[in-house]
Tab-separated table of C-alpha atoms in Angstrom:
chain	number	residue	atom	x	y	z
U	1	UNK	CA	36.355	-5.072	19.867
U	2	UNK	CA	38.650	-2.986	22.008
U	3	UNK	CA	37.850	0.688	22.614
U	4	UNK	CA	40.726	2.958	23.593
U	5	UNK	CA	40.163	6.545	24.700
U	6	UNK	CA	42.547	9.433	25.209
U	7	UNK	CA	42.033	13.135	25.726
U	8	UNK	CA	42.822	15.020	22.528
U	9	UNK	CA	44.995	17.878	23.797
U	10	UNK	CA	47.466	18.645	26.575
U	11	UNK	CA	49.563	21.791	27.060
U	12	UNK	CA	52.388	22.072	29.567
U	13	UNK	CA	55.212	24.493	30.314
U	14	UNK	CA	58.765	23.497	29.485
U	15	UNK	CA	60.356	21.823	32.497
U	16	UNK	CA	57.040	20.669	33.967
U	17	UNK	CA	55.816	17.070	33.993
U	18	UNK	CA	53.256	15.874	31.463
U	19	UNK	CA	50.746	13.138	32.178
U	20	UNK	CA	48.890	11.542	29.280
U	21	UNK	CA	46.010	9.255	30.182
U	22	UNK	CA	44.420	6.337	28.380
U	23	UNK	CA	41.509	4.030	29.152
U	24	UNK	CA	40.804	0.761	27.414
U	25	UNK	CA	38.100	-1.879	27.551
U	26	UNK	CA	39.718	-5.257	26.821
U	27	UNK	CA	40.910	-6.772	30.091
U	28	UNK	CA	42.847	-9.448	28.174
U	29	UNK	CA	45.318	-6.870	26.831
U	30	UNK	CA	48.760	-8.273	27.532
U	31	UNK	CA	51.204	-5.585	26.436
U	32	UNK	CA	50.286	-1.892	26.384
U	33	UNK	CA	52.399	0.364	24.190
U	34	UNK	CA	53.036	4.083	23.915
U	35	UNK	CA	53.999	5.543	20.544
U	36	UNK	CA	55.039	9.093	19.641
U	37	UNK	CA	54.343	10.702	16.280
U	38	UNK	CA	55.920	13.983	15.198
U	39	UNK	CA	54.356	15.991	12.333
U	40	UNK	CA	54.706	14.250	8.981
U	41	UNK	CA	56.580	11.300	10.495
U	42	UNK	CA	55.954	7.661	11.338
U	43	UNK	CA	55.357	6.259	14.805
U	44	UNK	CA	58.219	5.922	17.253
U	45	UNK	CA	57.913	3.239	19.921
U	46	UNK	CA	58.510	4.962	23.262
U	47	UNK	CA	57.894	2.320	25.867
U	48	UNK	CA	55.518	-0.430	26.907
U	49	UNK	CA	54.309	-2.223	30.000
U	50	UNK	CA	53.332	-5.833	30.520
U	51	UNK	CA	49.920	-6.356	32.058
U	52	UNK	CA	51.281	-7.987	35.248
U	53	UNK	CA	53.222	-4.803	36.112
U	54	UNK	CA	51.957	-1.679	37.874
U	55	UNK	CA	54.755	0.659	36.909
U	56	UNK	CA	57.688	0.897	34.542
U	57	UNK	CA	60.298	3.649	34.510
U	58	UNK	CA	62.566	4.393	31.583
U	59	UNK	CA	64.661	7.565	31.977
U	60	UNK	CA	62.194	10.488	31.830
U	61	UNK	CA	59.234	8.219	31.086
U	62	UNK	CA	57.065	6.520	33.709
U	63	UNK	CA	54.193	4.255	32.752
U	64	UNK	CA	51.514	3.465	35.313
U	65	UNK	CA	48.961	0.716	34.819
U	66	UNK	CA	45.782	0.251	36.844
U	67	UNK	CA	44.529	-3.033	35.467
U	68	UNK	CA	41.406	-3.052	37.626
U	69	UNK	CA	40.251	0.274	36.190
U	70	UNK	CA	41.817	-0.420	32.756
U	71	UNK	CA	43.680	2.874	32.991
U	72	UNK	CA	47.134	3.552	31.611
U	73	UNK	CA	49.169	6.716	31.935
U	74	UNK	CA	52.431	8.052	30.556
U	75	UNK	CA	54.340	10.604	32.606
U	76	UNK	CA	57.102	12.614	30.960
U	77	UNK	CA	59.376	14.326	33.467
U	78	UNK	CA	61.084	17.640	32.672
U	79	UNK	CA	59.125	18.063	29.450
U	80	UNK	CA	61.065	19.705	26.616
U	81	UNK	CA	59.929	21.428	23.415
U	82	UNK	CA	61.158	18.375	21.500
U	83	UNK	CA	58.495	16.333	23.282
U	84	UNK	CA	55.761	18.205	21.403
U	85	UNK	CA	54.038	15.522	19.332
U	86	UNK	CA	51.011	13.232	19.250
U	87	UNK	CA	51.141	10.354	21.728
U	88	UNK	CA	49.199	7.149	21.029
U	89	UNK	CA	48.276	4.529	23.557
U	90	UNK	CA	48.006	1.047	21.936
U	91	UNK	CA	46.974	-2.013	23.905
U	92	UNK	CA	47.765	-5.351	22.282
U	93	UNK	CA	45.100	-8.004	22.611
U	94	UNK	CA	45.785	-11.677	22.006
U	95	UNK	CA	48.648	-11.101	19.624
U	96	UNK	CA	50.855	-8.044	19.169
U	97	UNK	CA	49.624	-8.093	15.602
U	98	UNK	CA	46.357	-6.616	16.789
U	99	UNK	CA	47.192	-3.202	18.154
U	100	UNK	CA	44.244	-0.918	18.838
U	101	UNK	CA	45.294	2.709	18.834
U	102	UNK	CA	43.683	5.425	20.883
U	103	UNK	CA	42.758	8.697	19.211
U	104	UNK	CA	46.079	10.238	20.189
U	105	UNK	CA	46.890	13.123	22.543
U	106	UNK	CA	48.456	16.225	21.030
U	107	UNK	CA	51.068	17.413	23.524
U	108	UNK	CA	52.131	21.058	23.186
U	109	UNK	CA	55.096	22.241	25.229
U	110	UNK	CA	55.107	25.992	25.835
U	111	UNK	CA	58.383	27.859	26.445
X	1	UNK	CA	69.281	-1.227	14.054
X	2	UNK	CA	65.534	-0.728	14.410
X	3	UNK	CA	64.941	0.906	11.052
X	4	UNK	CA	62.077	0.345	8.676
X	5	UNK	CA	62.414	2.226	5.389
X	6	UNK	CA	59.624	3.213	3.024
X	7	UNK	CA	59.682	4.567	-0.521
X	8	UNK	CA	58.604	6.840	-1.955
X	9	UNK	CA	58.189	9.480	0.730
X	10	UNK	CA	55.464	11.272	-1.256
X	11	UNK	CA	53.302	10.019	-4.119
X	12	UNK	CA	50.694	11.798	-6.212
X	13	UNK	CA	48.647	9.611	-8.525
X	14	UNK	CA	45.570	9.876	-10.679
X	15	UNK	CA	42.585	7.597	-10.239
X	16	UNK	CA	43.537	5.546	-13.315
X	17	UNK	CA	47.188	5.075	-12.389
X	18	UNK	CA	48.934	1.988	-11.044
X	19	UNK	CA	51.657	2.539	-8.486
X	20	UNK	CA	53.424	0.634	-5.723
X	21	UNK	CA	54.625	1.461	-2.241
X	22	UNK	CA	57.701	-0.302	-0.892
X	23	UNK	CA	58.803	-1.182	2.612
X	24	UNK	CA	62.050	-2.797	3.754
X	25	UNK	CA	63.486	-3.982	7.060
X	26	UNK	CA	66.697	-5.799	7.936
X	27	UNK	CA	65.961	-6.664	11.546
X	28	UNK	CA	65.111	-10.299	10.825
X	29	UNK	CA	61.464	-9.656	11.628
X	30	UNK	CA	59.046	-12.195	10.180
X	31	UNK	CA	55.823	-10.196	10.640
X	32	UNK	CA	55.124	-7.109	8.518
X	33	UNK	CA	52.144	-4.783	8.469
X	34	UNK	CA	50.448	-2.095	6.406
X	35	UNK	CA	48.502	0.669	8.138
X	36	UNK	CA	46.526	3.604	6.756
X	37	UNK	CA	46.441	6.864	8.664
X	38	UNK	CA	44.136	9.751	7.782
X	39	UNK	CA	44.906	13.241	9.035
X	40	UNK	CA	44.338	13.735	12.759
X	41	UNK	CA	43.368	10.065	13.181
X	42	UNK	CA	45.111	6.983	14.599
X	43	UNK	CA	46.584	4.355	12.271
X	44	UNK	CA	44.203	1.653	11.035
X	45	UNK	CA	45.483	-1.833	10.311
X	46	UNK	CA	45.114	-2.980	6.699
X	47	UNK	CA	47.177	-6.155	6.264
X	48	UNK	CA	49.480	-8.439	8.236
X	49	UNK	CA	52.033	-10.821	6.752
X	50	UNK	CA	53.525	-13.611	8.813
X	51	UNK	CA	56.431	-15.613	7.336
X	52	UNK	CA	55.662	-14.059	3.947
X	53	UNK	CA	52.062	-15.257	4.012
X	54	UNK	CA	49.045	-12.980	4.322
X	55	UNK	CA	47.514	-13.671	7.727
X	56	UNK	CA	45.172	-10.710	8.248
X	57	UNK	CA	43.208	-8.633	5.738
X	58	UNK	CA	41.019	-6.100	7.480
X	59	UNK	CA	38.381	-6.094	4.722
X	60	UNK	CA	40.488	-3.782	2.572
X	61	UNK	CA	39.128	-2.984	-0.940
X	62	UNK	CA	40.761	-4.962	-3.757
X	63	UNK	CA	42.217	-1.799	-5.293
X	64	UNK	CA	44.904	-2.291	-2.593
X	65	UNK	CA	46.977	-5.413	-3.249
X	66	UNK	CA	49.757	-6.387	-0.831
X	67	UNK	CA	52.739	-8.528	-1.685
X	68	UNK	CA	55.579	-9.936	0.400
X	69	UNK	CA	58.275	-11.173	-2.013
X	70	UNK	CA	60.691	-12.105	0.786
X	71	UNK	CA	61.116	-11.729	4.519
X	72	UNK	CA	62.650	-8.233	4.224
X	73	UNK	CA	60.324	-6.638	1.687
X	74	UNK	CA	56.688	-5.646	1.674
X	75	UNK	CA	54.897	-3.970	-1.213
X	76	UNK	CA	51.494	-2.378	-1.552
X	77	UNK	CA	50.207	-2.226	-5.129
X	78	UNK	CA	47.681	0.497	-5.859
X	79	UNK	CA	45.220	0.585	-8.738
X	80	UNK	CA	42.124	2.667	-9.500
X	81	UNK	CA	42.251	4.510	-6.201
X	82	UNK	CA	39.736	7.088	-5.068
X	83	UNK	CA	40.470	10.557	-3.642
X	84	UNK	CA	39.343	9.314	-0.207
X	85	UNK	CA	42.297	6.888	-0.269
X	86	UNK	CA	44.628	9.857	0.179
X	87	UNK	CA	46.420	9.245	3.476
X	88	UNK	CA	49.734	8.388	5.120
X	89	UNK	CA	50.536	4.707	4.541
X	90	UNK	CA	52.684	3.223	7.269
X	91	UNK	CA	54.615	-0.005	7.224
X	92	UNK	CA	55.665	-1.793	10.402
X	93	UNK	CA	57.511	-4.959	11.330
X	94	UNK	CA	57.911	-7.112	14.414
X	95	UNK	CA	59.302	-10.413	15.539
X	96	UNK	CA	56.875	-13.246	15.045
X	97	UNK	CA	54.939	-14.524	18.001
X	98	UNK	CA	52.936	-12.878	20.701
X	99	UNK	CA	53.542	-9.527	22.236
X	100	UNK	CA	56.482	-8.272	20.247
X	101	UNK	CA	56.626	-4.546	19.681
X	102	UNK	CA	56.035	-3.166	16.210
X	103	UNK	CA	58.555	-0.812	14.609
X	104	UNK	CA	57.182	1.685	12.125
X	105	UNK	CA	58.622	3.267	9.011
X	106	UNK	CA	58.283	6.997	8.240
X	107	UNK	CA	55.353	6.420	5.901
X	108	UNK	CA	54.410	7.331	2.341
X	109	UNK	CA	52.174	10.369	1.963
X	110	UNK	CA	49.749	9.443	-0.844
X	111	UNK	CA	47.573	11.950	-2.663
X	112	UNK	CA	45.001	10.691	-5.178
X	113	UNK	CA	43.803	13.314	-7.651
């Protein structure tokens, strides 16, 4: 099955950019999703990228995909305290029904 | 509207109790999912319903019994649970077909005593 890895923690200063990285193993992953989870809450879909794209920008969010290295990243520009949360990378293999979540990266934004 | 609602928000139950979790969406999605999330861990898929039929059961113990009475509702019936079943139970829905994003509800925080 698919293995998805993320670093567990990231701290940044307010106003700086954050970059959250993810590596995966299944080269047949078609869509790759990023979800955000705040304490005690469900998962909020942030953005996604299709596997034939290298980059997708959506306001403060930029997703980069290196399909050769199976590496995905999420860049948050001008990070705010409200961005503090856990961020999950979730490649979808075969069908979107089969999401494999990474371990999640806890982003802490320092004032 | 991309809202998935779940009730109750919190549930405490004894190991001999029977209870149910409810999930509802009005986005016209025909695929619905149950996930279990333990503290500090990613969500784990439990069940998938497609057009009100169970399509995926990830080897979940029979003390968890899903039900999809119609295309908007998804239930999870609980019976004889163990303390290790305490977790956040998340419901999600998506359009049917390949590669459609899943929208999650806020979850039910379950504690088994």
